[in-house]
Steps between C-alpha positions, in 0.01 A plus 500: 500500500311191385562437130828684500709381202837356577767403245705209644830425313667193643688219315468241771165324407448369862547847656302668225195275541507512873535881506227535240255289702584684822438839341176388334380377832537853625290641213772608257471448126836345406672481158812284501817484282787261513782720352580871471411551139160340542462704820563824302256401240237440771574820667442694186175314427359495852629821660466331854452679829819350627781287365679220693832416331748230588857630491643206301295448182588342156502715198483834677589507878289670768729809515468566126141438495448736795696774327279453182183519701623809678578666164155428372284586812467531875360160575621393848765227486590252781813289431527142619825329572605173652803685640522787744847591363535881537616522140184329376280723707671818396498401124131447521428830677732696284322374189194670627323241719291643782547202743635141510429179673742209570388140405365302663241737616163455689213583272337734763826705501506522121132610488571758772790636300287514175222677679734745663681589171180553309334694785785748522528536123125555484551795738819606334524793745317621811284805475708820489496684828495840351505464119824699474774448248808448690854585392827349622764666303430402140260232603133590464228277643141565413283324757171573319604384153739232636773632278872535565735714299877552530633832351168538323515155342243222591639216712342162433448312830328167559211515753718357769777757439246771508359391826853482644577847380179637653593360831815696491326807369244503785786478761788700360806495735344220704683162524269228378603154612475204274220348710304815466551501120411132474172570681403822309613404155484125490208470736690239705339454842773257585879506468620519146829479323681835516671430169171583330526852647872536424475406134194719442686799665789439262265493194323813619831681550605403140195690380478803718862559595748310725529776756132568591446196717755466770593163675494524869734207586336249735155671488362558153462787254393857488421762233730802517371849524152638531246616232 
């Protein structure tokens, strides 16, 4: 992953410079911006491999910038926030972010998160076990083409949402814990924040139907029915 292009949008000059230097030491090519509007311009010009966005930015905040990036492409987005307030975390994830880190963070942790998100996006879905098109009511999942349709209409999913859906599709009726989903979808080999899972499940439900993925209180989630 040497030479991976990272867009870093951070308004604090000290944090921006320190983070840039840390990432460059790990072999990343870093483009920096100090506000949201400049960050959007840089994103459109550079089309980076991953975007790191501070939540609180002048001009255009991180949530708005994330939404715009998500409308224009599937670039992985990691939100950065000085606060671990659940509202901040949820806002960032609901805007389309794939992950988030809380400042101050260790540079090795940030690098691990970047590599994990790019690695899983690069393999947007594991090889199909049987190549079959699977139907769950009106939901159609084509594992070969990596396409999803609902009542015959295409459903646009981010790579992370697609991987999440395929985890459920591969184990219909099986309860998948948040820890299992964090490992399989987010490539976390250590404990992660379950809010990442919960918000992505909510986003997935909004796109494929609220009733297909059932919450098993105290355990996790499962996909109803069988193909």
